[in-house]
Coordinates of C-alpha atoms in Angstrom, one line a residue:
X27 CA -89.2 -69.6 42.9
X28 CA -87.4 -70.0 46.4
X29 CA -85.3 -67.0 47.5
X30 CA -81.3 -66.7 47.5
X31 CA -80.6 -67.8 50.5
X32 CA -78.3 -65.5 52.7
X33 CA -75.4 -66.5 55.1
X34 CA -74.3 -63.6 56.9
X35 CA -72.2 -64.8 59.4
X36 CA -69.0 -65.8 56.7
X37 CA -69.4 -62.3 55.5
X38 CA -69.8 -60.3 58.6
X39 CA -66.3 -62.4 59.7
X40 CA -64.5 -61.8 56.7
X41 CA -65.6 -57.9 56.9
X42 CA -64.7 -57.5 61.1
X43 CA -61.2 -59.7 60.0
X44 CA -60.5 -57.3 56.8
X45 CA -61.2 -53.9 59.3
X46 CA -59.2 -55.3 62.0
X47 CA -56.3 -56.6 59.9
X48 CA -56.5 -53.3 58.4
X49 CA -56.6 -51.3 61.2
X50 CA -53.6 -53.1 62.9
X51 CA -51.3 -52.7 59.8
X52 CA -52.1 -49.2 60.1
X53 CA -52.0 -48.1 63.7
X54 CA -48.9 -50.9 64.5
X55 CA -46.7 -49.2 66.7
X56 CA -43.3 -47.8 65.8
X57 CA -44.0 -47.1 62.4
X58 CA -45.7 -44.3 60.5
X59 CA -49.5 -44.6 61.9
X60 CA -50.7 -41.0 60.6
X61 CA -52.1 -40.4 56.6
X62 CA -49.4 -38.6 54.8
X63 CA -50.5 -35.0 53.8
X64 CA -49.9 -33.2 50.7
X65 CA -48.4 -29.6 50.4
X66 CA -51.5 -28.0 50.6
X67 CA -51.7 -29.7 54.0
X68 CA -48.8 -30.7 55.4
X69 CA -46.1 -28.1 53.5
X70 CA -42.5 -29.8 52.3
X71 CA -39.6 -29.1 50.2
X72 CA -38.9 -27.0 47.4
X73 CA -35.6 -27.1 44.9
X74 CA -34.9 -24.8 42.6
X75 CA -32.7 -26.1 39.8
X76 CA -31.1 -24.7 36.8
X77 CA -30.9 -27.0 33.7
X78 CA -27.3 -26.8 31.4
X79 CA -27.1 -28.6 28.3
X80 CA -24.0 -31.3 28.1
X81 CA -20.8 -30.3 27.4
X82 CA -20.4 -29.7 23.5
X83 CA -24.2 -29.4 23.3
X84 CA -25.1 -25.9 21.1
X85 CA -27.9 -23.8 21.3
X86 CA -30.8 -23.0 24.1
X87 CA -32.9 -24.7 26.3
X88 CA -36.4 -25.7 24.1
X89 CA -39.4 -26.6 25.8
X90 CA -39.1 -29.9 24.3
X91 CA -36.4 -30.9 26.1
X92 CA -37.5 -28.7 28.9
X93 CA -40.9 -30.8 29.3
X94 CA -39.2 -33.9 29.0
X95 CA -36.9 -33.1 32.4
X96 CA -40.4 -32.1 34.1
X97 CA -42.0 -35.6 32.9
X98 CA -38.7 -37.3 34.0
X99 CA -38.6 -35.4 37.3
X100 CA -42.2 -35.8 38.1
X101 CA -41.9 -39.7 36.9
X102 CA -38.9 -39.9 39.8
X103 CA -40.8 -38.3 42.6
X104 CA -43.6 -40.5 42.1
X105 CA -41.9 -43.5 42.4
X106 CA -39.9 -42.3 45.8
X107 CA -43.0 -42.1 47.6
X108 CA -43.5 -38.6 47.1
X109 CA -46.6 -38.4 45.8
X110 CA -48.8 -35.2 44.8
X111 CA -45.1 -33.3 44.2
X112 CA -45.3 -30.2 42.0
X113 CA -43.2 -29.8 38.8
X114 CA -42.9 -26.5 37.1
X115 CA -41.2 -24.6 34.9
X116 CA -40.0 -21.2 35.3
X117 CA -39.0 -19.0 32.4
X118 CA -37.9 -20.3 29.2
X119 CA -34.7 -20.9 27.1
X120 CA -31.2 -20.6 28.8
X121 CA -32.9 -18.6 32.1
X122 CA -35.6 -21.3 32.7
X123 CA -36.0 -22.9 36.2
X124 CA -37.1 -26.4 37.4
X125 CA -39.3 -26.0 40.7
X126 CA -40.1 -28.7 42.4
X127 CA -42.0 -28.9 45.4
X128 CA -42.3 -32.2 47.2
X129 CA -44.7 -33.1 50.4
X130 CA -42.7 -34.3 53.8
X131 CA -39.5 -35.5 52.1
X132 CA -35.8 -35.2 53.4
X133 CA -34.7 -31.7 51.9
X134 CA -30.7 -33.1 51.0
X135 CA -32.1 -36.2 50.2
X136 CA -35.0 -34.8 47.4
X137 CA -32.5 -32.3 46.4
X138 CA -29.6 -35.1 45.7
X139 CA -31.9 -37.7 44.2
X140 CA -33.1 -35.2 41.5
X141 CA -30.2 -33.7 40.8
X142 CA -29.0 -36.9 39.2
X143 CA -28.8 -37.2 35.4
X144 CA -29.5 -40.8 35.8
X145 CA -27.1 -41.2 32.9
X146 CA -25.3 -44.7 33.1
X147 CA -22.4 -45.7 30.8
X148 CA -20.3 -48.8 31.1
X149 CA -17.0 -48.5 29.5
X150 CA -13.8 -50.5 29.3
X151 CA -10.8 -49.6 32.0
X152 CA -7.5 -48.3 30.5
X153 CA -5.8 -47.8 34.0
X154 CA -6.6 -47.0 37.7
X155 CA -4.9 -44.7 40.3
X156 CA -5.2 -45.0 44.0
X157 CA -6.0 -42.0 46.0
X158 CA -2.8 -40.4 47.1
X159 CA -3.5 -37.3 47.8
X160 CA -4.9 -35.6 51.4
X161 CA -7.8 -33.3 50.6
X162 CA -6.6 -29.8 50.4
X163 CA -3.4 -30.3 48.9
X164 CA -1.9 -27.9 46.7
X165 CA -0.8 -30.1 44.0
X166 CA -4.1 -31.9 43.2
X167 CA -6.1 -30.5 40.8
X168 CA -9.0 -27.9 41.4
X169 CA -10.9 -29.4 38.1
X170 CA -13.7 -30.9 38.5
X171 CA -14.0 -34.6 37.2
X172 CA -15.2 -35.7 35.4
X173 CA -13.0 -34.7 32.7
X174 CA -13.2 -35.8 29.0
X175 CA -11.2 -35.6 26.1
X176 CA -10.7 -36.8 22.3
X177 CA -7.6 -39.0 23.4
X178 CA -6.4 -40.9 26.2
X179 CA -3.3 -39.1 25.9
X180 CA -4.7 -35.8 26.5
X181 CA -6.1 -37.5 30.4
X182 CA -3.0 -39.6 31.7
X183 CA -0.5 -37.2 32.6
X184 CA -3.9 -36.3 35.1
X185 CA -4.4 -39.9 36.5
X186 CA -3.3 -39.4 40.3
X187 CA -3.9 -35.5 40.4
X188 CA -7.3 -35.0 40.7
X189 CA -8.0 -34.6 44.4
X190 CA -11.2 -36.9 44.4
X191 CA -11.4 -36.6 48.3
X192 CA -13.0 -33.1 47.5
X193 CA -16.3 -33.1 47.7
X194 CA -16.7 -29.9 45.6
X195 CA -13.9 -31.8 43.0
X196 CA -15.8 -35.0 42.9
X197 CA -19.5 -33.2 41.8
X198 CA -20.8 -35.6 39.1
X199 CA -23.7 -34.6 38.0
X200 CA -23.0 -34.4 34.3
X201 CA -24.7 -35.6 30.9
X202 CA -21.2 -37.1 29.1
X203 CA -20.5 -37.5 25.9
X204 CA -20.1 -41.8 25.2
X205 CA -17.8 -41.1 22.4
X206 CA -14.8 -39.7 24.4
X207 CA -12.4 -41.3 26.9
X208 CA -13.0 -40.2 30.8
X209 CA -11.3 -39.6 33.5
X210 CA -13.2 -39.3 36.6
X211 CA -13.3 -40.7 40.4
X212 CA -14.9 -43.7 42.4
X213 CA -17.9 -42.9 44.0
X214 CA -16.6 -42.6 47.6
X215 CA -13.3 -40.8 46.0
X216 CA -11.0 -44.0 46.8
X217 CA -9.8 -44.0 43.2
X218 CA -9.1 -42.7 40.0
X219 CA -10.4 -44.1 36.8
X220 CA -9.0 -43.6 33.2
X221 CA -12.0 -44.8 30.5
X222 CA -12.5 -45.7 27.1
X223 CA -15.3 -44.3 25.7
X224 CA -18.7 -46.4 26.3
X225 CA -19.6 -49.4 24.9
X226 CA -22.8 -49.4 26.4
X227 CA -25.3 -46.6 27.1
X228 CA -28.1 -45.8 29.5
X229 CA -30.9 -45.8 26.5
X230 CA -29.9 -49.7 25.8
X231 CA -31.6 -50.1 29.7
X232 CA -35.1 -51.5 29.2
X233 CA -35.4 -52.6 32.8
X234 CA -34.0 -51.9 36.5
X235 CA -34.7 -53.9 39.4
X236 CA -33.2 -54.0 42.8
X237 CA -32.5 -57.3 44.3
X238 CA -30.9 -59.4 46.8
X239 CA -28.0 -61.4 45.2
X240 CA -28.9 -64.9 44.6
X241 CA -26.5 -66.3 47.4
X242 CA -28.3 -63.9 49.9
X243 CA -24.4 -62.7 50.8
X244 CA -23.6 -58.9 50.6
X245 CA -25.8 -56.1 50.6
X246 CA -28.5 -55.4 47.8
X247 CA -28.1 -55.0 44.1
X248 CA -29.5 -53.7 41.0
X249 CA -30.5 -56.3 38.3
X250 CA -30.2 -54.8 34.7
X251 CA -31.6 -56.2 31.4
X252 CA -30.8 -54.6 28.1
X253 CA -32.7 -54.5 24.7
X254 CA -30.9 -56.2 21.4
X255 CA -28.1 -53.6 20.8
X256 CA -27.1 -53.5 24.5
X257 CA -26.8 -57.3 24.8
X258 CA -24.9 -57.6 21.6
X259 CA -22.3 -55.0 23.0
X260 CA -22.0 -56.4 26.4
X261 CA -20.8 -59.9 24.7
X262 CA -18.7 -58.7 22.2
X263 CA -16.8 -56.5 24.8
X264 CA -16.6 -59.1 27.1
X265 CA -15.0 -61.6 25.1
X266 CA -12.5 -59.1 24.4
X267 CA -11.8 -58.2 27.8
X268 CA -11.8 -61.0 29.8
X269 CA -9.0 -62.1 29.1
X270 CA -6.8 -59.3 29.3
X271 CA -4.5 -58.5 32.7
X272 CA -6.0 -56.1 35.2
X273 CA -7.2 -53.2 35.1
X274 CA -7.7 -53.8 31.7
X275 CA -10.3 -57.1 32.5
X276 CA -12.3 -54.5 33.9
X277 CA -15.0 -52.1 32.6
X278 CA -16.6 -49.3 34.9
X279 CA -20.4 -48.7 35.9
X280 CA -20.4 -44.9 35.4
X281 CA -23.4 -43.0 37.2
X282 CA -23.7 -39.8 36.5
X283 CA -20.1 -39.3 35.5
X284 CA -18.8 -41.2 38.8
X285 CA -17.8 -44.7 39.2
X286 CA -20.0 -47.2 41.0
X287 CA -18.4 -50.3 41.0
X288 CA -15.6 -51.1 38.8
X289 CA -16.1 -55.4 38.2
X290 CA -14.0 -58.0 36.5
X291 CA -14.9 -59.6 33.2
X292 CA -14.3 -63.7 34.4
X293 CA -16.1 -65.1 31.3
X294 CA -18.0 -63.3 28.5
X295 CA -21.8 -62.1 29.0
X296 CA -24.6 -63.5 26.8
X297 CA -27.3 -63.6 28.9
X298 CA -28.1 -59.5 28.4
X299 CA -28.4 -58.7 31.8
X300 CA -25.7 -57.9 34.8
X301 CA -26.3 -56.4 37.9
X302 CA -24.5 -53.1 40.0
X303 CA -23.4 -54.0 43.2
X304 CA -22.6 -51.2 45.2
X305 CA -22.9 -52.2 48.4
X306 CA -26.5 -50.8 48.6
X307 CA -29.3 -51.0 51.4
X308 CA -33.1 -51.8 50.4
X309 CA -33.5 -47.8 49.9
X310 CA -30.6 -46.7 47.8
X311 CA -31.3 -50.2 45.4
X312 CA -35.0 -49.3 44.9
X313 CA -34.2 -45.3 44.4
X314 CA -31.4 -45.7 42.1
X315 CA -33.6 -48.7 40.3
X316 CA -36.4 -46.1 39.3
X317 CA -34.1 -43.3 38.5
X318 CA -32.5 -46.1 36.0
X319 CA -36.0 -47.3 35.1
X320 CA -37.7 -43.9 34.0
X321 CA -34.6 -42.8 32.0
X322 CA -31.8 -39.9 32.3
X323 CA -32.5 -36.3 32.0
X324 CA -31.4 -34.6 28.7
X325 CA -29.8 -32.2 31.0
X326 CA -27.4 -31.7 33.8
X327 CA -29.0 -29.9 36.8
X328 CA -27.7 -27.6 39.1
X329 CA -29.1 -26.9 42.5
X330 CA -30.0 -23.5 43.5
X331 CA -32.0 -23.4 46.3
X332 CA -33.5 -25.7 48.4
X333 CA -36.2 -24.5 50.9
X334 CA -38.8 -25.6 53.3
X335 CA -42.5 -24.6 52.0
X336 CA -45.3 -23.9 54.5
X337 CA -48.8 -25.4 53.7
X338 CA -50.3 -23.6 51.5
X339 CA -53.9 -24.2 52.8
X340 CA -54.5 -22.2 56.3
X341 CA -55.2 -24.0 59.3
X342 CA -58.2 -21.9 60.0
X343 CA -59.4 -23.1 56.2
X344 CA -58.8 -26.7 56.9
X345 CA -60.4 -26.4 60.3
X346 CA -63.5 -24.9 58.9
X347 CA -63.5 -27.8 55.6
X348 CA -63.6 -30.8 58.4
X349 CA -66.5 -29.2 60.5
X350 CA -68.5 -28.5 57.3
X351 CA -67.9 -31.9 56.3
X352 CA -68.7 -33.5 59.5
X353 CA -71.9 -31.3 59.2
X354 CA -72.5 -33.1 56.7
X355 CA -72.2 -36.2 57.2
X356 CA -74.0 -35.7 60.7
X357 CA -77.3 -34.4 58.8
X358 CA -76.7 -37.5 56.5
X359 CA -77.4 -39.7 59.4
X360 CA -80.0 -38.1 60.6
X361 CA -82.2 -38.2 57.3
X362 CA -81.4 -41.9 57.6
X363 CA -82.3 -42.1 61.0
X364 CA -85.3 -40.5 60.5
X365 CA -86.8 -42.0 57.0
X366 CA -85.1 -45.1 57.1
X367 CA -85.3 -46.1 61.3
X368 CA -83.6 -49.5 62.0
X369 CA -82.2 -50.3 58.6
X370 CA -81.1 -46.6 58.8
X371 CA -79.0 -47.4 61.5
X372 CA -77.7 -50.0 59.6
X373 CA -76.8 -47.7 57.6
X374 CA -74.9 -45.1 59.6
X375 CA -73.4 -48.1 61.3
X376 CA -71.5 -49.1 57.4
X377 CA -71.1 -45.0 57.1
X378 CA -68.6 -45.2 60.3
X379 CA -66.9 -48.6 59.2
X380 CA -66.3 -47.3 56.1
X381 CA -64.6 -44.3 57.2
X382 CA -62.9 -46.2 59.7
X383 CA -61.7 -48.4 56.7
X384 CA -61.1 -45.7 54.4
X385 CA -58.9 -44.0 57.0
X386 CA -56.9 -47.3 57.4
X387 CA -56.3 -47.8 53.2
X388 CA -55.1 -44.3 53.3
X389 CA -52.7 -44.7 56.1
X390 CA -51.5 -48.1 54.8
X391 CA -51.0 -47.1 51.4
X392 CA -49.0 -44.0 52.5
X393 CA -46.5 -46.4 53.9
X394 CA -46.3 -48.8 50.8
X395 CA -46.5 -46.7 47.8
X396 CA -46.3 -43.3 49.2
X397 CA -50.0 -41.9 48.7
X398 CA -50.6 -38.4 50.1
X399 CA -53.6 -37.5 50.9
X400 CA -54.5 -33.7 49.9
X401 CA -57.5 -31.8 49.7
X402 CA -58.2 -32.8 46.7
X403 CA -57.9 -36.4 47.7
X404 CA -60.2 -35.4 50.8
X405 CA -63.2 -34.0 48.2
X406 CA -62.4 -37.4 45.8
X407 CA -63.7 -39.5 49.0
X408 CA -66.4 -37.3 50.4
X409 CA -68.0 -37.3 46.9
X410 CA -67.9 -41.3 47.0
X411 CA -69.8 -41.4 50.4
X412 CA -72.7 -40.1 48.0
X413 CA -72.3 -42.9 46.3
X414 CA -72.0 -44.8 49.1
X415 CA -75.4 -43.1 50.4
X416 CA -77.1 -44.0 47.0
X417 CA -76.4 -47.8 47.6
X418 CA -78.3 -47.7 51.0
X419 CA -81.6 -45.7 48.8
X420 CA -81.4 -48.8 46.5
X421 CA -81.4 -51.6 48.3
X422 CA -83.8 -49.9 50.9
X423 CA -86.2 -49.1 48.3
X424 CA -85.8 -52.2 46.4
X425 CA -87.1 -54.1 49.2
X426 CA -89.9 -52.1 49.9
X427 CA -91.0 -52.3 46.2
X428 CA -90.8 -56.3 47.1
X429 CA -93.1 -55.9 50.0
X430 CA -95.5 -54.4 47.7
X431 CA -95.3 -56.9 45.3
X432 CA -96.8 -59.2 48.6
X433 CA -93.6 -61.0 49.7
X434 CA -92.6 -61.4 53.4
X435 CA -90.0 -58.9 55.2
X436 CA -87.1 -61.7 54.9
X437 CA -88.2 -62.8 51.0
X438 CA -87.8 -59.2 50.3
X439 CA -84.4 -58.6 51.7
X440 CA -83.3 -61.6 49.8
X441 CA -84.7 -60.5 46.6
X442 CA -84.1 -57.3 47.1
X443 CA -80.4 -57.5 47.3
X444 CA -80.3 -59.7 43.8
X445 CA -82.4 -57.4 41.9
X446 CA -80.3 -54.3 44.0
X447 CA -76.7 -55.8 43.5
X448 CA -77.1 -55.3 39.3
X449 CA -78.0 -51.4 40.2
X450 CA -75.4 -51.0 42.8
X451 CA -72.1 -52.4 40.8
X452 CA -73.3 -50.7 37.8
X453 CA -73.4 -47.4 39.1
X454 CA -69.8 -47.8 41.2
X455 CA -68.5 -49.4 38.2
X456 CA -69.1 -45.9 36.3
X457 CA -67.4 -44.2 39.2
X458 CA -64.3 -46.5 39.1
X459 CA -64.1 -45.4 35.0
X460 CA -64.4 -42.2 35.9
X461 CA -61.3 -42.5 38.4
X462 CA -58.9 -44.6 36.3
X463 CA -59.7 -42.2 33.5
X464 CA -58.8 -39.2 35.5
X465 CA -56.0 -40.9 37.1
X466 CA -54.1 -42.0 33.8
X467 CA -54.7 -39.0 32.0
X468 CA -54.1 -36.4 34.6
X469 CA -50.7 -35.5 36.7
X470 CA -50.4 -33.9 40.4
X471 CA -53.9 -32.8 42.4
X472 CA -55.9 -34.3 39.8
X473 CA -54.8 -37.7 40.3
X474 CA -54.6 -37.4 44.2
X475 CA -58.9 -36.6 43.5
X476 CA -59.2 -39.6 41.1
X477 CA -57.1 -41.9 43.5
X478 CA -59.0 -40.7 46.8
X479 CA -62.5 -41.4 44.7
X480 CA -61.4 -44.4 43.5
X481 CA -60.1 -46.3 46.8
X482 CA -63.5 -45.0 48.3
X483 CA -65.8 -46.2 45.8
X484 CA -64.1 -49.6 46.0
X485 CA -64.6 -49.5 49.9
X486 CA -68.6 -48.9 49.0
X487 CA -68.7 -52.2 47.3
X488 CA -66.5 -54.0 49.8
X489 CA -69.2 -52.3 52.4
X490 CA -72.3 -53.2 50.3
X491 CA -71.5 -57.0 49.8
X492 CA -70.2 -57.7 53.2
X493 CA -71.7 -55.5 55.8
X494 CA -75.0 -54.1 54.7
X495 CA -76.4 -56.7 53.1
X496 CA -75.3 -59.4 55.5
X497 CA -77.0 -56.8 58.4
X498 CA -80.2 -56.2 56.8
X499 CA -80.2 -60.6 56.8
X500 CA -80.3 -60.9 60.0
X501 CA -82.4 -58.1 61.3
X502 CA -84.8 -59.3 58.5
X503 CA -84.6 -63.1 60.7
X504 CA -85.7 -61.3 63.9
X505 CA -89.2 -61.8 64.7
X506 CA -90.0 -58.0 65.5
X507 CA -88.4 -57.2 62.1
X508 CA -90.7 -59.0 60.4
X509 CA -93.9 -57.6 62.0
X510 CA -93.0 -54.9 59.8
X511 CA -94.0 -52.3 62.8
X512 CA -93.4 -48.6 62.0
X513 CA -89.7 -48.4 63.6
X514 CA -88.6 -51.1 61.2
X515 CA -88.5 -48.4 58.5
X516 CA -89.8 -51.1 55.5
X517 CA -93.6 -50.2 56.6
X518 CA -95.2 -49.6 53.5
X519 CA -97.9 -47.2 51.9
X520 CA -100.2 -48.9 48.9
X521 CA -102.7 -46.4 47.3
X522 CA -104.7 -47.7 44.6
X523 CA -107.6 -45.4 43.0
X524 CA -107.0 -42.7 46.1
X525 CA -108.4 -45.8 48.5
X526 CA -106.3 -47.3 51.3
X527 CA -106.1 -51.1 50.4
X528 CA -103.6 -54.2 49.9
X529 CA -102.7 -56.6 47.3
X530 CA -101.5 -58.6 50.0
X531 CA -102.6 -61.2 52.6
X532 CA -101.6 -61.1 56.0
X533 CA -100.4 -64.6 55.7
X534 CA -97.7 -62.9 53.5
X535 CA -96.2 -61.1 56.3
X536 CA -96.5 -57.8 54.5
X537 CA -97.5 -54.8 57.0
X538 CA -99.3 -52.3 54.6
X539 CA -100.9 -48.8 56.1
X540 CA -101.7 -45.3 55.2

């Protein structure tokens, strides 16, 4: 049987291209070029917030609904790029305390995006007020908005005094009750809204996207879709309203007890989907979009403190982690050097372009889905580069067993690698179950260890199929290679009955000694 024959050259292009490409994504200038690091390493930004149940809700806090703020919370974080944040609880019942602590993000900006209920309500416009009132005047009112009652009558004779230029008036915030009529302010305080009670609630969401509207005119937007319910709703109410006179055409997108954007109805909606168009950039669109997407809290949330947290691994202890590990890795290359000779250089040589590569992934994902590397993270990929070592033993070994067996130095690479390959994916596909499993089940470190292990164990294979094997190819072509002289590293040992002797001929190219 002929052996596979090996082209190394595509691979070794494809590989240098891949590194490059990599490399340049991550270390293009003027943007973030550096691995993001996790509290443990880098420190961040803690908030402290205090959980209230809705207005009209009885009873205390449980830990059901306690657990399902955390999950929420933790859910939103994620998805912001902030990556290996902490959620906790504190205490229990009506004194419990939210504490989240969130690697290298914008204190104000954490601390606002969490505070949101995510709660979204569209409901029908009974009439609109203009701002007329300066900030600080006497005769607006000092309530906060918004403001709900049993009857529209009980909220006119307020429409026009609420001072909704006040920051500390215009606090949203707040789980509302659907069921009530509202009276609350715009979003940048330029008007007053009175409101039917909802026809359609943020639980009828089953999906939130942001988008670019389809004329590419304006700023960004967020694309809605809603389940059965929500689209029935949406077209019976619309076919009501449309074609009323203004403001009653109109039906507000309440966030969080605030009014986004207050849109005319021009025809009725059947599709069961509409979009928010707020005059939002790429950021605001996507953040708002996953707060939608992963649901409101049960809870309103008030801020109590928001602090900046020091890493809570010492320098000295980092210091002394990334000089063991270079230790390491240094002794590593030696025993390669030593037992393995050329095609242990070969070796070292895919050791350093896969950390180079490694290095790279880790920056680049940092800047596209916010992976932070921690120490956690650091142990998941210095346990793969066992792995990684393990692939070298096999191959190595596999084509010393095919020396043995009496074929030539480049025969052996070749069949080597086919009979190595099965060995090699096999034991990095067990590693790769290992990390998903971890990943999926687990939350915070856990799944910064099953993600660091995971992207390294893929970089093995990468490494495997188009470096190292594609090397050992054409050092097994050379013609000194072959020879199979002692610094080659495949010279072989054959001992049978306690005699020096060889199953091979020399015409078979195999070098066999004691």
């Amino acid at each position: 049987m002929r052996p596979p024959v090996a082209r190394p050259l595509p691979a070794l292009t494809v590989f240098f291209l891949s590194v490059i490409g990599f490399l340049a994504w991550a270390l293009w200038p003027n943007t973030e070029n550096t691995a993001r690091l996790g509290l443990d390493l880098q420190g961040g930004t803690q908030v402290i917030l205090l959980p209230e149940l809705a207005d009209g809700q009885e009873g205390a806090l449980s830990d059901e609904v306690l657990a399902q703020t955390v999950s929420i919370i933790r859910q939103r974080v994620d998805a912001f790029g902030a990556a290996e944040a902490e959620v906790t609880v504190q205490g229990s019942g009506d004194g419990a305390a939210i504490v989240a602590s969130v690697p290298g993000v914008n204190q104000q900006r954490i601390a606002q995006l969490l505070k949101q209920t995510a709660r979204l309500d569209f409901s029908p416009v009974l009439a609109v007020s203009g701002q007329i009132l300066a900030s600080g005047d006497p005769a607006s009112i000092k309530e906060p908005v918004p403001i709900q009652a049993d009857t529209s009558e009980e909220l006119a004779s307020k429409l026009g005094n609420v001072d909704c230029l006040d920051a500390a008036v215009r606090q949203g915030g707040k789980v509302l009750d659907p069921e009530k009529y509202t009276l609350t302010c715009s979003i940048d305080g330029s008007a007053q809204y009175l409101l039917e009670p909802a026809f359609i609630v943020g639980e009828q969401i089953t999906d939130a996207s942001p988008q670019l509207p389809q004329q590419s005119a304006g700023g960004w937007v967020v694309a809605l879709e809603f389940d059965a319910e929500g689209a029935r709703q949406l077209s019976e109410v619309s076919t009501r309203l449309y074609a009323l006179p203004s403001p009653q055409n109109q039906f507000a997108i309440v966030l969080d007890g605030l009014v986004q954007s207050a849109p005319f109805f021009q025809e009725p909606i059947v599709g069961g989907s509409a979009q928010i168009d707020g005059q939002f950039d790429t950021q605001s669109a996507s953040e708002l979009a996953q707060i939608l997407k992963y649901g409101a809290l049960p809870v309103s949330l008030e801020i109590a403190e928001v602090t900046s947290v020091s890493a809570t691994l010492g320098t000295d202890q980092l210091r002394s982690g990334l000089i063991a590990g270079a230790i390491g890795l240094l002794l590593v290359a030696i025993y390669l050097i030593v037992y393995y000779r050329a095609v242990g250089v070969v070796a070292v040589l895919s050791l350093i372009f896969a950390g180079l590569l490694v290095y790279a992934l880790v920056v680049v994902l940092g800047k596209t889905i916010g992976f932070t590397l921690t120490l956690a993270g650091v142990a998941g990929i210095i346990i793969s580069i066992g792995v990684t070592v393990d692939s070298f033993i096999v191959y190595f070994e596999r084509i010393r067993d095919e020396i043995r067996e009496g074929r030539t130095v480049r025969q052996a690479a070749d069949y080597g690698w086919v009979r190595a390959r099965r060995t090699l994916l096999a034991a990095d596909f067990v590693t790769l179950l290992a990390a998903v499993v971890l990943y999926v089940l687990s939350v915070g470190n856990v799944r910064g260890f099953a993600l660091g292990l995971g992207l390294a164990t893929l970089v093995d294979i990468w490494m495997a199929f188009l470096f190292t094997r594609p090397a050992v190819a054409i050092l097994a072509r050379n013609k000194w290679f072959q020879r199979g002289g002692g610094f080659t590293g495949l010279q072989v040992k054959n001992k049978l009955s306690g005699a020096a002797s060889s199953s091979v001929s020399p015409k078979q190219g195999a070098t066999v000694s004691v």
